[in-house]
Amino acid sequence: EAQVTQNPRYLITVTGKKLTVTCSQNMNHEYMSWYRQDPGLGLRQIYYSMNVEVTDKGDVPEGYKVSRKEKRNFPLILESPSPNQTSLYFCASSSITGSSPLHFGNGTRLTVT
Amino acid sequence: DAKTTQPPSMDCAEGRAANLPCNHSTISGNEYVYWYRQIHSQGPQYIIHGLKNNETNEMASLIITEDRKSSTLILPHATLRDTAVYYCIVRVAVRSNNTGKLIFGQGTTLQVKP
């Protein structure tokens, strides 16, 4: 089954403790992206990647890092999480040929205390 | 990528057609219009997309104005399960430096009522 898999689904952590949220897709998609969703603010893009070793900032990249060492994986790294990064996070992927739509993961709810 | 504008909320009676508008007045000639929906806090789900012509699939219809500055998503017979947040975005389809950044906005919360 074609899917985007995020892990973990829920995560509670403390300020300053490094964490990684994983994202994996099995559709051989070139494009992958991370979003955060907060009440009243909709979906905001954090980072995106057009292909392996190619990443770029979205609208809210501060406090986040990403890497794209393999085509299928696009982890989101919070080196020193802060409470303002408490949010619902989504990973998405798509082909960059034609008009391929985005496929989203089921989300990761992160709480930073 | 162009930005879209949607009404924050709409109501629709169950069994009736739901017509959700979207303005994208700065859309470029090579940008497609995509619609997604998000039920509760699940991952957004793709519904339909189009470039110039009207499109229909098993979920919905998409009507794009001739000048392409606005579009309407039509759910022909809304059910209670269609209650969700609906997002309209525009995106360049061809491989280019501008295909990465996407702006979703806050979408339209559609409430289908019995």
PDB file of C-alpha atoms in Angstrom:
ATOM      1  CA  GLU A   1       0.000   0.000   0.000  1.00  0.00           C
ATOM      2  CA  ALA A   2       1.312   3.418  -0.988  1.00  0.00           C
ATOM      3  CA  GLN A   3       1.812   5.454   2.129  1.00  0.00           C
ATOM      4  CA  VAL A   4       3.729   8.049   4.094  1.00  0.00           C
ATOM      5  CA  THR A   5       4.650   6.807   7.552  1.00  0.00           C
ATOM      6  CA  GLN A   6       5.506   9.096  10.438  1.00  0.00           C
ATOM      7  CA  ASN A   7       6.820   8.031  13.813  1.00  0.00           C
ATOM      8  CA  PRO A   8       6.052   8.487  16.580  1.00  0.00           C
ATOM      9  CA  ARG A   9       2.359   9.435  16.497  1.00  0.00           C
ATOM     10  CA  TYR A  10       2.568  11.069  19.909  1.00  0.00           C
ATOM     11  CA  LEU A  11       5.603  12.443  21.726  1.00  0.00           C
ATOM     12  CA  ILE A  12       5.956  14.292  25.006  1.00  0.00           C
ATOM     13  CA  THR A  13       9.385  15.674  25.807  1.00  0.00           C
ATOM     14  CA  VAL A  14      11.130  18.334  27.848  1.00  0.00           C
ATOM     15  CA  THR A  15      12.746  21.562  26.769  1.00  0.00           C
ATOM     16  CA  GLY A  16      16.208  21.105  25.306  1.00  0.00           C
ATOM     17  CA  LYS A  17      16.130  17.354  24.781  1.00  0.00           C
ATOM     18  CA  LYS A  18      16.998  16.592  21.167  1.00  0.00           C
ATOM     19  CA  LEU A  19      14.443  14.602  19.234  1.00  0.00           C
ATOM     20  CA  THR A  20      13.845  13.260  15.755  1.00  0.00           C
ATOM     21  CA  VAL A  21      10.536  12.617  14.044  1.00  0.00           C
ATOM     22  CA  THR A  22      10.899  10.150  11.212  1.00  0.00           C
ATOM     23  CA  CYS A  23       9.091  10.188   7.867  1.00  0.00           C
ATOM     24  CA  SER A  24       9.278   7.463   5.271  1.00  0.00           C
ATOM     25  CA  GLN A  25       7.482   7.001   1.946  1.00  0.00           C
ATOM     26  CA  ASN A  26       7.301   3.923  -0.277  1.00  0.00           C
ATOM     27  CA  MET A  27       6.273   5.628  -3.540  1.00  0.00           C
ATOM     28  CA  ASN A  28       9.739   6.602  -4.821  1.00  0.00           C
ATOM     29  CA  HIS A  29       8.754  10.262  -4.581  1.00  0.00           C
ATOM     30  CA  GLU A  30      11.367  12.930  -5.175  1.00  0.00           C
ATOM     31  CA  TYR A  31       9.607  15.656  -3.194  1.00  0.00           C
ATOM     32  CA  MET A  32       9.097  15.542   0.576  1.00  0.00           C
ATOM     33  CA  SER A  33       8.034  18.242   2.989  1.00  0.00           C
ATOM     34  CA  TRP A  34       7.273  18.944   6.640  1.00  0.00           C
ATOM     35  CA  TYR A  35       4.395  21.061   7.989  1.00  0.00           C
ATOM     36  CA  ARG A  36       3.252  22.137  11.381  1.00  0.00           C
ATOM     37  CA  GLN A  37      -0.347  22.844  12.256  1.00  0.00           C
ATOM     38  CA  ASP A  38      -1.439  25.124  15.065  1.00  0.00           C
ATOM     39  CA  PRO A  39      -4.958  26.313  15.965  1.00  0.00           C
ATOM     40  CA  GLY A  40      -5.981  29.267  13.842  1.00  0.00           C
ATOM     41  CA  LEU A  41      -2.808  29.161  11.737  1.00  0.00           C
ATOM     42  CA  GLY A  42      -3.521  26.323   9.322  1.00  0.00           C
ATOM     43  CA  LEU A  43      -0.706  24.269   7.796  1.00  0.00           C
ATOM     44  CA  ARG A  44       2.653  26.010   7.648  1.00  0.00           C
ATOM     45  CA  GLN A  45       5.599  24.596   5.765  1.00  0.00           C
ATOM     46  CA  ILE A  46       8.809  24.021   7.723  1.00  0.00           C
ATOM     47  CA  TYR A  47      11.232  22.498   5.212  1.00  0.00           C
ATOM     48  CA  TYR A  48      11.047  20.723   1.901  1.00  0.00           C
ATOM     49  CA  SER A  49      13.291  18.576  -0.245  1.00  0.00           C
ATOM     50  CA  MET A  50      13.240  18.283  -4.012  1.00  0.00           C
ATOM     51  CA  ASN A  51      15.447  15.184  -4.031  1.00  0.00           C
ATOM     52  CA  VAL A  52      18.295  13.438  -2.193  1.00  0.00           C
ATOM     53  CA  GLU A  53      20.716  15.924  -0.632  1.00  0.00           C
ATOM     54  CA  VAL A  54      18.533  18.865  -1.761  1.00  0.00           C
ATOM     55  CA  THR A  55      16.650  20.670   1.021  1.00  0.00           C
ATOM     56  CA  ASP A  56      15.294  24.170   1.448  1.00  0.00           C
ATOM     57  CA  LYS A  57      13.478  26.308   3.984  1.00  0.00           C
ATOM     58  CA  GLY A  58       9.741  26.762   4.064  1.00  0.00           C
ATOM     59  CA  ASP A  59       7.946  29.517   5.941  1.00  0.00           C
ATOM     60  CA  VAL A  60       8.799  28.511   9.527  1.00  0.00           C
ATOM     61  CA  PRO A  61      12.208  26.765   9.562  1.00  0.00           C
ATOM     62  CA  GLU A  62      13.591  28.285  12.773  1.00  0.00           C
ATOM     63  CA  GLY A  63      14.440  25.673  15.380  1.00  0.00           C
ATOM     64  CA  TYR A  64      14.272  22.733  12.968  1.00  0.00           C
ATOM     65  CA  LYS A  65      16.706  20.758  10.863  1.00  0.00           C
ATOM     66  CA  VAL A  66      16.137  18.140   8.173  1.00  0.00           C
ATOM     67  CA  SER A  67      18.223  15.751   6.154  1.00  0.00           C
ATOM     68  CA  ARG A  68      17.637  13.795   2.953  1.00  0.00           C
ATOM     69  CA  LYS A  69      20.296  11.141   2.697  1.00  0.00           C
ATOM     70  CA  GLU A  70      17.978   8.578   1.129  1.00  0.00           C
ATOM     71  CA  LYS A  71      15.077   9.119  -1.216  1.00  0.00           C
ATOM     72  CA  ARG A  72      12.507   7.418   1.010  1.00  0.00           C
ATOM     73  CA  ASN A  73      13.359   9.133   4.329  1.00  0.00           C
ATOM     74  CA  PHE A  74      13.077  12.751   5.449  1.00  0.00           C
ATOM     75  CA  PRO A  75      13.557  13.080   9.216  1.00  0.00           C
ATOM     76  CA  LEU A  76      12.691  16.255  11.126  1.00  0.00           C
ATOM     77  CA  ILE A  77      15.196  17.113  13.833  1.00  0.00           C
ATOM     78  CA  LEU A  78      14.640  19.402  16.803  1.00  0.00           C
ATOM     79  CA  GLU A  79      18.081  19.987  18.304  1.00  0.00           C
ATOM     80  CA  SER A  80      16.794  21.880  21.344  1.00  0.00           C
ATOM     81  CA  PRO A  81      13.007  21.766  21.506  1.00  0.00           C
ATOM     82  CA  SER A  82      11.117  24.601  23.133  1.00  0.00           C
ATOM     83  CA  PRO A  83       7.484  24.837  24.272  1.00  0.00           C
ATOM     84  CA  ASN A  84       6.577  26.959  21.221  1.00  0.00           C
ATOM     85  CA  GLN A  85       7.307  23.922  19.077  1.00  0.00           C
ATOM     86  CA  THR A  86       4.408  22.073  20.650  1.00  0.00           C
ATOM     87  CA  SER A  87       2.299  21.338  17.603  1.00  0.00           C
ATOM     88  CA  LEU A  88       0.853  18.764  15.207  1.00  0.00           C
ATOM     89  CA  TYR A  89       3.367  17.859  12.523  1.00  0.00           C
ATOM     90  CA  PHE A  90       2.717  16.374   9.095  1.00  0.00           C
ATOM     91  CA  CYS A  91       5.062  14.942   6.519  1.00  0.00           C
ATOM     92  CA  ALA A  92       4.072  14.807   2.853  1.00  0.00           C
ATOM     93  CA  SER A  93       5.544  13.521  -0.394  1.00  0.00           C
ATOM     94  CA  SER A  94       4.874  13.671  -4.102  1.00  0.00           C
ATOM     95  CA  SER A  95       6.402  13.042  -7.448  1.00  0.00           C
ATOM     96  CA  ILE A  96       7.666  16.169  -9.206  1.00  0.00           C
ATOM     97  CA  THR A  97       6.631  14.978 -12.647  1.00  0.00           C
ATOM     98  CA  GLY A  98       3.250  15.810 -14.076  1.00  0.00           C
ATOM     99  CA  SER A  99       0.716  17.120 -11.598  1.00  0.00           C
ATOM    100  CA  SER A 100       1.149  14.509  -8.885  1.00  0.00           C
ATOM    101  CA  PRO A 101      -0.746  15.406  -5.677  1.00  0.00           C
ATOM    102  CA  LEU A 102       0.747  15.388  -2.199  1.00  0.00           C
ATOM    103  CA  HIS A 103       0.389  12.327   0.022  1.00  0.00           C
ATOM    104  CA  PHE A 104       0.329  13.068   3.739  1.00  0.00           C
ATOM    105  CA  GLY A 105       1.276  11.041   6.759  1.00  0.00           C
ATOM    106  CA  ASN A 106      -1.049  10.638   9.740  1.00  0.00           C
ATOM    107  CA  GLY A 107       0.691  13.231  11.838  1.00  0.00           C
ATOM    108  CA  THR A 108       2.860  13.474  14.952  1.00  0.00           C
ATOM    109  CA  ARG A 109       1.537  15.316  17.963  1.00  0.00           C
ATOM    110  CA  LEU A 110       4.463  16.808  19.842  1.00  0.00           C
ATOM    111  CA  THR A 111       4.278  18.336  23.302  1.00  0.00           C
ATOM    112  CA  VAL A 112       7.310  20.115  24.736  1.00  0.00           C
ATOM    113  CA  THR A 113       7.113  20.936  28.437  1.00  0.00           C
TER     114      THR A 113
ATOM    115  CA  ASP B   1       3.504  30.040  -5.727  1.00  0.00           C
ATOM    116  CA  ALA B   2       0.312  32.031  -5.706  1.00  0.00           C
ATOM    117  CA  LYS B   3      -1.690  32.475  -2.538  1.00  0.00           C
ATOM    118  CA  THR B   4      -5.305  31.415  -2.156  1.00  0.00           C
ATOM    119  CA  THR B   5      -8.208  32.942  -0.226  1.00  0.00           C
ATOM    120  CA  GLN B   6     -11.081  30.900   1.177  1.00  0.00           C
ATOM    121  CA  PRO B   7     -14.009  31.707   3.478  1.00  0.00           C
ATOM    122  CA  PRO B   8     -13.264  30.504   7.015  1.00  0.00           C
ATOM    123  CA  SER B   9     -16.454  28.501   7.404  1.00  0.00           C
ATOM    124  CA  MET B  10     -19.562  27.256   5.618  1.00  0.00           C
ATOM    125  CA  ASP B  11     -22.619  25.193   6.464  1.00  0.00           C
ATOM    126  CA  CYS B  12     -24.415  22.735   4.228  1.00  0.00           C
ATOM    127  CA  ALA B  13     -27.504  20.592   4.699  1.00  0.00           C
ATOM    128  CA  GLU B  14     -27.012  16.857   4.426  1.00  0.00           C
ATOM    129  CA  GLY B  15     -27.882  15.596   0.948  1.00  0.00           C
ATOM    130  CA  ARG B  16     -27.472  18.989  -0.663  1.00  0.00           C
ATOM    131  CA  ALA B  17     -24.560  20.139  -2.799  1.00  0.00           C
ATOM    132  CA  ALA B  18     -21.718  21.882  -1.009  1.00  0.00           C
ATOM    133  CA  ASN B  19     -20.020  24.580  -3.069  1.00  0.00           C
ATOM    134  CA  LEU B  20     -16.703  25.733  -1.640  1.00  0.00           C
ATOM    135  CA  PRO B  21     -15.118  28.781  -3.294  1.00  0.00           C
ATOM    136  CA  CYS B  22     -11.451  29.664  -3.613  1.00  0.00           C
ATOM    137  CA  ASN B  23      -9.820  32.805  -4.966  1.00  0.00           C
ATOM    138  CA  HIS B  24      -6.377  32.588  -6.559  1.00  0.00           C
ATOM    139  CA  SER B  25      -6.166  35.871  -8.453  1.00  0.00           C
ATOM    140  CA  THR B  26      -2.358  35.757  -8.837  1.00  0.00           C
ATOM    141  CA  ILE B  27      -2.217  32.240 -10.258  1.00  0.00           C
ATOM    142  CA  SER B  28       0.361  31.653 -12.969  1.00  0.00           C
ATOM    143  CA  GLY B  29      -0.288  29.898 -16.241  1.00  0.00           C
ATOM    144  CA  ASN B  30       1.544  26.740 -15.214  1.00  0.00           C
ATOM    145  CA  GLU B  31       0.019  26.411 -11.732  1.00  0.00           C
ATOM    146  CA  TYR B  32      -2.544  23.749 -10.989  1.00  0.00           C
ATOM    147  CA  VAL B  33      -5.354  24.158  -8.445  1.00  0.00           C
ATOM    148  CA  TYR B  34      -5.468  21.375  -5.844  1.00  0.00           C
ATOM    149  CA  TRP B  35      -8.064  20.638  -3.197  1.00  0.00           C
ATOM    150  CA  TYR B  36      -7.473  18.672  -0.006  1.00  0.00           C
ATOM    151  CA  ARG B  37      -9.554  18.011   3.044  1.00  0.00           C
ATOM    152  CA  GLN B  38      -8.652  17.285   6.644  1.00  0.00           C
ATOM    153  CA  ILE B  39     -10.998  15.420   8.951  1.00  0.00           C
ATOM    154  CA  HIS B  40     -10.350  16.130  12.625  1.00  0.00           C
ATOM    155  CA  SER B  41      -6.552  16.034  13.053  1.00  0.00           C
ATOM    156  CA  GLN B  42      -5.847  13.375  10.435  1.00  0.00           C
ATOM    157  CA  GLY B  43      -3.431  13.964   7.569  1.00  0.00           C
ATOM    158  CA  PRO B  44      -4.933  16.014   4.733  1.00  0.00           C
ATOM    159  CA  GLN B  45      -6.477  13.901   1.996  1.00  0.00           C
ATOM    160  CA  TYR B  46      -6.229  14.739  -1.702  1.00  0.00           C
ATOM    161  CA  ILE B  47      -9.584  15.346  -3.402  1.00  0.00           C
ATOM    162  CA  ILE B  48      -9.096  16.700  -6.913  1.00  0.00           C
ATOM    163  CA  HIS B  49      -6.989  19.037  -9.030  1.00  0.00           C
ATOM    164  CA  GLY B  50      -7.152  20.848 -12.348  1.00  0.00           C
ATOM    165  CA  LEU B  51      -5.382  23.308 -14.615  1.00  0.00           C
ATOM    166  CA  LYS B  52      -7.941  24.951 -16.896  1.00  0.00           C
ATOM    167  CA  ASN B  53     -10.789  22.553 -17.561  1.00  0.00           C
ATOM    168  CA  ASN B  54     -13.442  21.475 -15.130  1.00  0.00           C
ATOM    169  CA  GLU B  55     -12.695  18.132 -13.527  1.00  0.00           C
ATOM    170  CA  THR B  56     -14.827  15.438 -11.913  1.00  0.00           C
ATOM    171  CA  ASN B  57     -13.957  12.308  -9.994  1.00  0.00           C
ATOM    172  CA  GLU B  58     -15.745   9.984  -7.620  1.00  0.00           C
ATOM    173  CA  MET B  59     -15.391  12.422  -4.742  1.00  0.00           C
ATOM    174  CA  ALA B  60     -16.101  15.853  -6.188  1.00  0.00           C
ATOM    175  CA  SER B  61     -16.174  18.254  -9.107  1.00  0.00           C
ATOM    176  CA  LEU B  62     -13.861  21.197  -9.660  1.00  0.00           C
ATOM    177  CA  ILE B  63     -15.029  24.230 -11.585  1.00  0.00           C
ATOM    178  CA  ILE B  64     -12.303  26.697 -12.650  1.00  0.00           C
ATOM    179  CA  THR B  65     -13.290  30.073 -14.062  1.00  0.00           C
ATOM    180  CA  GLU B  66     -12.151  30.947 -17.546  1.00  0.00           C
ATOM    181  CA  ASP B  67      -9.669  33.551 -16.255  1.00  0.00           C
ATOM    182  CA  ARG B  68      -8.472  30.958 -13.698  1.00  0.00           C
ATOM    183  CA  LYS B  69      -8.625  33.494 -10.883  1.00  0.00           C
ATOM    184  CA  SER B  70     -11.079  31.444  -8.854  1.00  0.00           C
ATOM    185  CA  SER B  71     -12.447  27.956  -8.527  1.00  0.00           C
ATOM    186  CA  THR B  72     -15.231  26.061  -6.777  1.00  0.00           C
ATOM    187  CA  LEU B  73     -15.133  22.612  -5.266  1.00  0.00           C
ATOM    188  CA  ILE B  74     -18.499  20.893  -5.461  1.00  0.00           C
ATOM    189  CA  LEU B  75     -19.480  17.970  -3.259  1.00  0.00           C
ATOM    190  CA  PRO B  76     -22.685  16.935  -5.051  1.00  0.00           C
ATOM    191  CA  HIS B  77     -24.492  15.223  -2.176  1.00  0.00           C
ATOM    192  CA  ALA B  78     -22.861  16.174   1.098  1.00  0.00           C
ATOM    193  CA  THR B  79     -22.963  13.697   3.969  1.00  0.00           C
ATOM    194  CA  LEU B  80     -22.121  14.137   7.628  1.00  0.00           C
ATOM    195  CA  ARG B  81     -18.766  12.467   6.920  1.00  0.00           C
ATOM    196  CA  ASP B  82     -17.869  15.373   4.627  1.00  0.00           C
ATOM    197  CA  THR B  83     -17.603  17.665   7.647  1.00  0.00           C
ATOM    198  CA  ALA B  84     -13.957  18.721   7.491  1.00  0.00           C
ATOM    199  CA  VAL B  85     -11.532  21.549   6.745  1.00  0.00           C
ATOM    200  CA  TYR B  86     -11.057  21.996   3.001  1.00  0.00           C
ATOM    201  CA  TYR B  87      -7.850  23.488   1.629  1.00  0.00           C
ATOM    202  CA  CYS B  88      -7.325  24.987  -1.799  1.00  0.00           C
ATOM    203  CA  ILE B  89      -3.716  25.440  -2.946  1.00  0.00           C
ATOM    204  CA  VAL B  90      -1.963  26.216  -6.193  1.00  0.00           C
ATOM    205  CA  ARG B  91       1.212  24.535  -7.286  1.00  0.00           C
ATOM    206  CA  VAL B  92       3.469  24.512 -10.311  1.00  0.00           C
ATOM    207  CA  ALA B  93       3.413  21.060 -11.840  1.00  0.00           C
ATOM    208  CA  VAL B  94       6.590  21.110 -13.849  1.00  0.00           C
ATOM    209  CA  ARG B  95      10.018  20.449 -12.437  1.00  0.00           C
ATOM    210  CA  SER B  96      11.391  23.844 -11.429  1.00  0.00           C
ATOM    211  CA  ASN B  97      12.933  25.716  -8.559  1.00  0.00           C
ATOM    212  CA  ASN B  98       9.543  27.012  -7.496  1.00  0.00           C
ATOM    213  CA  THR B  99       7.708  23.759  -6.941  1.00  0.00           C
ATOM    214  CA  GLY B 100       8.876  23.241  -3.366  1.00  0.00           C
ATOM    215  CA  LYS B 101       7.315  25.998  -1.338  1.00  0.00           C
ATOM    216  CA  LEU B 102       3.585  25.588  -0.731  1.00  0.00           C
ATOM    217  CA  ILE B 103       1.136  27.860   1.079  1.00  0.00           C
ATOM    218  CA  PHE B 104      -1.927  26.139   2.526  1.00  0.00           C
ATOM    219  CA  GLY B 105      -3.686  28.923   4.372  1.00  0.00           C
ATOM    220  CA  GLN B 106      -6.374  28.172   6.945  1.00  0.00           C
ATOM    221  CA  GLY B 107      -8.906  26.545   4.642  1.00  0.00           C
ATOM    222  CA  THR B 108     -12.705  26.434   4.921  1.00  0.00           C
ATOM    223  CA  THR B 109     -14.365  24.531   7.739  1.00  0.00           C
ATOM    224  CA  LEU B 110     -17.399  22.851   6.204  1.00  0.00           C
ATOM    225  CA  GLN B 111     -20.094  21.771   8.637  1.00  0.00           C
ATOM    226  CA  VAL B 112     -22.649  19.392   7.152  1.00  0.00           C
ATOM    227  CA  LYS B 113     -25.836  19.453   9.203  1.00  0.00           C
ATOM    228  CA  PRO B 114     -28.596  16.826   9.378  1.00  0.00           C
TER     229      PRO B 114
END
